[in-house]
Short mmCIF file of C-alpha atoms and ligand atoms in Angstrom, two decimals:
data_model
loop_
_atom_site.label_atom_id
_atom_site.label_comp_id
_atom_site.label_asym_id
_atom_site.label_seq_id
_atom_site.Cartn_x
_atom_site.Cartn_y
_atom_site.Cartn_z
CA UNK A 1 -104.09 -21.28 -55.17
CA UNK A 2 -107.05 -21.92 -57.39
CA UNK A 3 -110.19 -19.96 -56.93
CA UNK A 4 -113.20 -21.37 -58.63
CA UNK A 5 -115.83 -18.96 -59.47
CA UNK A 6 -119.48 -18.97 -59.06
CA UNK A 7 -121.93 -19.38 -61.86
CA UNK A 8 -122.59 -14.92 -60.79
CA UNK A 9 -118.72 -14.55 -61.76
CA UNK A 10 -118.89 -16.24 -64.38
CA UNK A 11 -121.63 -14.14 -66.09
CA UNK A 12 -119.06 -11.08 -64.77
CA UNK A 13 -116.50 -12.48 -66.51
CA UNK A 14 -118.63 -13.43 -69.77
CA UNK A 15 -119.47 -9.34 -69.58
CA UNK A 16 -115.86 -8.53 -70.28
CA UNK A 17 -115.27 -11.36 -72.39
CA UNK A 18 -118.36 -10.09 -74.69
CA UNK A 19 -116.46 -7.00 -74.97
CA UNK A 20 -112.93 -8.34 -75.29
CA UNK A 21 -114.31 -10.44 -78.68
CA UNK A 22 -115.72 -6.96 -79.96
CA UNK A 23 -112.53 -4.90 -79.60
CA UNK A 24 -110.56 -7.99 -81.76
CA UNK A 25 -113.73 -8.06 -84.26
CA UNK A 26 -113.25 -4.77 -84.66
CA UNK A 27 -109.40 -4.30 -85.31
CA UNK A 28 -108.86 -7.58 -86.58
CA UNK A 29 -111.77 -5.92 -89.33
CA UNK A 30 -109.52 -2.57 -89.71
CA UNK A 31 -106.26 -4.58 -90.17
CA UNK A 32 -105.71 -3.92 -93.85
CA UNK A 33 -103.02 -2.89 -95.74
CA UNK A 34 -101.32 0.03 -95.65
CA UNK A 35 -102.74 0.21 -92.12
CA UNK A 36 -100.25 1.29 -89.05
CA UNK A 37 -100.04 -0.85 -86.01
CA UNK A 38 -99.70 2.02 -84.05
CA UNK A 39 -103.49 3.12 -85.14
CA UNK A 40 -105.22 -0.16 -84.37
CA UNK A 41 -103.29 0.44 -80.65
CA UNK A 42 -104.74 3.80 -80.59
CA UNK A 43 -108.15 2.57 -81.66
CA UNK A 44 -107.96 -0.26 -78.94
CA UNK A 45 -107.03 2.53 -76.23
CA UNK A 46 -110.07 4.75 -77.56
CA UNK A 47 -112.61 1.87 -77.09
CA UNK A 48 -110.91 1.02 -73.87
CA UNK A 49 -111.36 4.35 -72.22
CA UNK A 50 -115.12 4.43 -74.11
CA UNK A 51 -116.24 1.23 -72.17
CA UNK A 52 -114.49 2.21 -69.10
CA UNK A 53 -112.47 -0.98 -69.14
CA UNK A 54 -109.01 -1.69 -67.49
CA UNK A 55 -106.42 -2.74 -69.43
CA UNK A 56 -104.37 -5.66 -68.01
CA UNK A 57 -101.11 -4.58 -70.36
CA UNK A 58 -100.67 -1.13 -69.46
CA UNK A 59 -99.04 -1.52 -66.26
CA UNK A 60 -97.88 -4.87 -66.82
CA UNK A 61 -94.43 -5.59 -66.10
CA UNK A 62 -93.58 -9.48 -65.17
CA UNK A 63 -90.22 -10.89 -64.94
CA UNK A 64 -89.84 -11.82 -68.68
CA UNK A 65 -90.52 -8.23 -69.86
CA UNK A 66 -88.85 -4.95 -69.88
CA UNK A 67 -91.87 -3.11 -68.22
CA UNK A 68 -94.10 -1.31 -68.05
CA UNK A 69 -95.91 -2.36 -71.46
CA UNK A 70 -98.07 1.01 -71.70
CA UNK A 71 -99.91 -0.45 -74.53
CA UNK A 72 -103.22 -2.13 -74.26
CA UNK A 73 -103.20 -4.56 -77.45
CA UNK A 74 -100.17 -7.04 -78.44
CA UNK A 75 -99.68 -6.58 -82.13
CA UNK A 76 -97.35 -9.73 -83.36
CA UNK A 77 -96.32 -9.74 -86.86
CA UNK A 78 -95.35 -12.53 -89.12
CA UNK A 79 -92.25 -14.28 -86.77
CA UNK A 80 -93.61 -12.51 -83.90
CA UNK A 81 -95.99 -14.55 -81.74
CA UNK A 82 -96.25 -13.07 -78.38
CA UNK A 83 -96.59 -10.12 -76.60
CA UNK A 84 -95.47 -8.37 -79.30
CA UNK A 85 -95.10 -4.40 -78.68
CA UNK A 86 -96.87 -1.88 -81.09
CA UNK A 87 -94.77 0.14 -82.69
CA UNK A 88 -94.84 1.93 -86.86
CA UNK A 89 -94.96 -0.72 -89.09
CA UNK A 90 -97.74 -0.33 -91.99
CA UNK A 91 -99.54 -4.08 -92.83
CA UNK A 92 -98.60 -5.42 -95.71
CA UNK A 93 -100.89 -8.18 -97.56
CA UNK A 94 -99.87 -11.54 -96.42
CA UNK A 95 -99.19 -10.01 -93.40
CA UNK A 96 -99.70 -12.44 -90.29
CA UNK A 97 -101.36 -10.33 -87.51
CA UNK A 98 -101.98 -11.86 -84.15
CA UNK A 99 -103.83 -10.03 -81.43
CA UNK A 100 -104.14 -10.56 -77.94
CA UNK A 101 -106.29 -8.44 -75.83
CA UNK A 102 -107.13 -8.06 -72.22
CA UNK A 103 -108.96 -6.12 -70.09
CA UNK A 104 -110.89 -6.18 -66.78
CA UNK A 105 -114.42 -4.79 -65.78
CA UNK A 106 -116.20 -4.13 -62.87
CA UNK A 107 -113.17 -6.49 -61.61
CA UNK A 108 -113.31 -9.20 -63.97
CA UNK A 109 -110.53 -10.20 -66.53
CA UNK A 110 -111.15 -12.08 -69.92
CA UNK A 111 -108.16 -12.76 -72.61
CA UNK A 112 -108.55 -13.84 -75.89
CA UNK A 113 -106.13 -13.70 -78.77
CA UNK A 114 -106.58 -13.98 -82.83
CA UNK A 115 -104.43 -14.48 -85.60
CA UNK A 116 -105.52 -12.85 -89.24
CA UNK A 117 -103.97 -12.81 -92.83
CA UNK A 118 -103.76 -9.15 -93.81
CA UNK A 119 -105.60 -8.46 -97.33
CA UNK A 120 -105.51 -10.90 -99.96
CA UNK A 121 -102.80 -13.09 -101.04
CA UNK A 122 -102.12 -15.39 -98.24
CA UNK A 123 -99.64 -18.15 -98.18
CA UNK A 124 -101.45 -21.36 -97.93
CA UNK A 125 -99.00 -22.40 -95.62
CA UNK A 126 -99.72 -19.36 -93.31
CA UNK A 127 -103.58 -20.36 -93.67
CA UNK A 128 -102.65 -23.90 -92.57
CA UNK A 129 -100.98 -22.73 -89.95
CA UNK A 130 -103.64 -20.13 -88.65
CA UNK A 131 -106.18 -22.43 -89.20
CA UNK A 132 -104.34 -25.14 -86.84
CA UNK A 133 -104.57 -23.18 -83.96
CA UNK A 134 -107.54 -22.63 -84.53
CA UNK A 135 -108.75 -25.94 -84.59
CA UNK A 136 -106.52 -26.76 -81.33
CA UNK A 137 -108.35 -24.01 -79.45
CA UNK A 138 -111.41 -26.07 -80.23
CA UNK A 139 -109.94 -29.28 -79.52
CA UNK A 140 -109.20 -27.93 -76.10
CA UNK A 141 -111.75 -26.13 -75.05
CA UNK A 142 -113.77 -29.23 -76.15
CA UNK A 143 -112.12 -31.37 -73.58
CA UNK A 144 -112.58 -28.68 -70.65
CA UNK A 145 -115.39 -31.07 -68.94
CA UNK A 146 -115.73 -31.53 -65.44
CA UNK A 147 -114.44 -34.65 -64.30
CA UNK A 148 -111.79 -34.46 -66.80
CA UNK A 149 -108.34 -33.56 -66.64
CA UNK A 150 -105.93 -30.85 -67.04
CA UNK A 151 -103.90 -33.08 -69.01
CA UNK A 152 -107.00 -33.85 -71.42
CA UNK A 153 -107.05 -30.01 -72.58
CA UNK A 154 -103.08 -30.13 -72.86
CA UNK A 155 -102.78 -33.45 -75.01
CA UNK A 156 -106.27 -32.19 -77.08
CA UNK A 157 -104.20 -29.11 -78.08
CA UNK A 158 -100.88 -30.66 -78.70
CA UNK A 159 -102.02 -33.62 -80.72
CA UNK A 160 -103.65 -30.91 -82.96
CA UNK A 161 -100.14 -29.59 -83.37
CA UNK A 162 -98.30 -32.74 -83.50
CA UNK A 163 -101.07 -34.35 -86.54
CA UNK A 164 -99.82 -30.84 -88.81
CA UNK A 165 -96.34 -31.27 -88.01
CA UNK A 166 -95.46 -28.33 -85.42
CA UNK A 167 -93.92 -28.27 -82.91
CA UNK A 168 -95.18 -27.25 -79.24
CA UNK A 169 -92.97 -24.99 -77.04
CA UNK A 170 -93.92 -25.63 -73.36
CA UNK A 171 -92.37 -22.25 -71.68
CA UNK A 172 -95.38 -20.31 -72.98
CA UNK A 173 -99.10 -21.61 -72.62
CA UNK A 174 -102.85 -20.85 -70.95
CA UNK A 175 -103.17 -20.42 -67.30
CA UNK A 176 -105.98 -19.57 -64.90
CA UNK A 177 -107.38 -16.13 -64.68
CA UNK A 178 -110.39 -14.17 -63.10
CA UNK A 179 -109.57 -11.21 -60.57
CA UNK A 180 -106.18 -10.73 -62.64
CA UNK A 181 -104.52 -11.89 -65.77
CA UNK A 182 -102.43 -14.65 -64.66
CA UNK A 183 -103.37 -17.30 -62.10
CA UNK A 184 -103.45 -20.88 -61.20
CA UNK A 185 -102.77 -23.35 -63.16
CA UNK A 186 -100.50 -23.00 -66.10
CA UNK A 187 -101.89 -24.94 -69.20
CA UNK A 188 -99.28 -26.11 -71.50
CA UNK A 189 -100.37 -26.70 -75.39
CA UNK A 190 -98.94 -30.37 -74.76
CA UNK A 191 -99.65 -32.79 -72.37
CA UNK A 192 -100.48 -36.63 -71.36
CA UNK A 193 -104.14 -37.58 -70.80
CA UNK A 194 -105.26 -38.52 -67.52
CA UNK A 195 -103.06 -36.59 -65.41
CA UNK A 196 -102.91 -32.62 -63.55
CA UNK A 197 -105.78 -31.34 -61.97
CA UNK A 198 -108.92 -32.44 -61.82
CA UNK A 199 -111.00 -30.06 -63.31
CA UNK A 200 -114.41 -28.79 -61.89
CA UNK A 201 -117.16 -26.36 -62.29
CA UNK A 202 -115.90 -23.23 -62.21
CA UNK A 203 -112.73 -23.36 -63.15
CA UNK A 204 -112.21 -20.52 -65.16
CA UNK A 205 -109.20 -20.94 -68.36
CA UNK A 206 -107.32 -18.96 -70.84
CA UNK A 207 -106.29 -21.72 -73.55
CA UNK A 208 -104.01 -20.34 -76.17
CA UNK A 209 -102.54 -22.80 -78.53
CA UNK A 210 -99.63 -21.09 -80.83
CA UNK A 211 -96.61 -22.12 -82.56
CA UNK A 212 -94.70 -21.56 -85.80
CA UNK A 213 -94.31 -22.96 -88.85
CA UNK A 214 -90.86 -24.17 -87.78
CA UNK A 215 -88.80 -23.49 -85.05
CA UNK A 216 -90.57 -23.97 -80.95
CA UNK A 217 -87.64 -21.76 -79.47
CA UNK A 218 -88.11 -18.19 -79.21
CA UNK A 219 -85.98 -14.49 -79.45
CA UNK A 220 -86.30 -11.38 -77.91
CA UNK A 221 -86.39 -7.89 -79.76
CA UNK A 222 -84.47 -5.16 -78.36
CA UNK A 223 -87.58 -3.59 -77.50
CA UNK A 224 -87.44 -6.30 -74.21
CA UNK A 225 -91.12 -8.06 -75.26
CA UNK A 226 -91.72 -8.79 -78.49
CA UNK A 227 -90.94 -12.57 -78.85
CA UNK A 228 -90.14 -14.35 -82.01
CA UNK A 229 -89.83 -17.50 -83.78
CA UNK A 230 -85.82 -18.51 -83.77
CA UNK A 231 -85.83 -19.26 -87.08
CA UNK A 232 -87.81 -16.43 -88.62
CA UNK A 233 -90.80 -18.79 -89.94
CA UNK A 234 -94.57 -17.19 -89.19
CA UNK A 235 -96.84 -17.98 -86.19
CA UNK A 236 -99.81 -17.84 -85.31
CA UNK A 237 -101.85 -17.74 -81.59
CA UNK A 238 -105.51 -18.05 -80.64
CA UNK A 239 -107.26 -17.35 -77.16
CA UNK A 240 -109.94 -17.82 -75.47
CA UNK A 241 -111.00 -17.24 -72.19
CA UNK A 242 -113.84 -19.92 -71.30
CA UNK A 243 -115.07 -21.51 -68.14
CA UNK A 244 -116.01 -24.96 -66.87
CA UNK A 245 -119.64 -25.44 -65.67
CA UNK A 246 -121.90 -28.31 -64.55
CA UNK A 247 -122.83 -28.58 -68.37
CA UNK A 248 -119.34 -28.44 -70.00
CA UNK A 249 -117.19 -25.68 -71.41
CA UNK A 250 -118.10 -22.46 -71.78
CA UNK A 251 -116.25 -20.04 -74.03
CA UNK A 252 -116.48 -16.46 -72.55
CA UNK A 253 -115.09 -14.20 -74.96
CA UNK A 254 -117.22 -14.54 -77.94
CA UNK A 255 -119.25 -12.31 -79.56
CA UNK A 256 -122.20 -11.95 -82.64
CA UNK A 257 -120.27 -11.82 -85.87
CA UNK A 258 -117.30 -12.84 -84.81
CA UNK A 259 -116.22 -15.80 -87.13
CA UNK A 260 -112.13 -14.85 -86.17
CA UNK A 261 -112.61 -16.28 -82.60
CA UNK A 262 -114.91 -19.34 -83.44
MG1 LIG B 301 -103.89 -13.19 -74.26
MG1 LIG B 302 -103.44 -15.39 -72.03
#
């Protein structure tokens, strides 16, 4: 079922948005090298606690992973690209970080996910590459108008993908969220326009375009989450959380100073 939220949940939800683009501003800031994964979790669990937030990954434990998480930030690195599980590594430069960070407040969830090149010295590849999903996050949330599709925001994202030669894998993509994490409807980062749901004022969306620089099938680490390119190439993966109004798209997890989630 799809619950569409009111223009007063909405603000709610742009509350914890607001602070889920600080927290990645922040460590996505303190991700240098020489820096331990395990202290930007930390950090993330501090500023958690501080804002008396609720972290959606703590607890979590679908199907897919060996749960509970009991960590509130995914930390992916280079071939990892989702829900990748903090552990002791120390960033490297070149390193390809992705974060992806959610939390609730006051009952209200926002998700949004980033993708930085650690220090200096990045492969321009891995800056094409960041900089695609990037550009397929805006191509999506761009076509997020009412009276549109569902399909619109799919085939926005994947032709983004498709134009710098990557390829989309559909088991992964956005879905719905508000009250929790993971609703109603599942947005794939490929689609046809004109068809799925119509979408309306206040629908509420996490898109989040990501892929590699080669392979679209995935692998599993031992540690029973951390998922990674088949192949070994780099990824990247950016999220936002945004919702459709009378007036267009909205992105909700956005911040002042914040040029990683733009
Ligand atoms: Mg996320
Ligand atoms: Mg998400």
């Amino acid at each position: 079922m799809i619950e569409l939220k009111s223009a007063d949940e909405i603000d709610k939800m742009a509350v914890t948005g607001e602070f889920v683009a600080q927290v990645l501003a922040i460590l996505s800031d303190e991700a240098r090298p020489g820096v331990d994964l395990m202290q930007l979790e930390l950090h993330a669990r501090q500023l958690v606690a501080d804002r008396g937030a609720t972290s959606c990954y703590w607890d979590y434990a679908p199907s897919f992973g060996r749960g509970p998480f009991r960590n509130v930030i995914c930390l992916s690195v280079n071939d990892a690209v989702l829900h990748g599980k903090p552990r002791a590594y120390v960033l490297r430069a070149g390193d390809v970080l992705s974060l992806d960070f959610a939390v609730s407040i006051d009952g209200w969830v926002a998700d949004s996910a980033v993708t930085v090149v650690v220090g200096d010295g990045a492969d321009p590849a891995d800056r094409a590459l960041v900089d695609s999903t990037r550009r397929a996050l805006a191509a999506g949330v761009a076509a997020a108008v009412p009276g549109g599709r569902l399909g619109d925001v799919s085939a926005a994202i994947g032709e983004v993908a498709a134009d710098a030669g990557y390829r989309v894998n559909l088991e992964f993509g956005g879905h719905g969220l508000g009250r929790t994490m993971h609703e109603d409807p599942h947005v794939p980062n490929r689609g046809r326009r004109g068809r799925g749901m119509l979408l309306r004022p206040g629908l509420t969306l996490a898109l989040e375009p990501w892929w590699s620089r080669g392979s679209d099938r995935l692998t599993l680490d031992a540690d029973g989450w951390t998922l990674r390119s088949a192949d070994g190439s780099n990824t990247a993966h950016s999220e936002h959380t945004i919702a459709i109004t009378e007036h267009g798209p909205r992105i909700l997890t956005q911040c002042a100073g914040t040029p990683q989630t733009e």
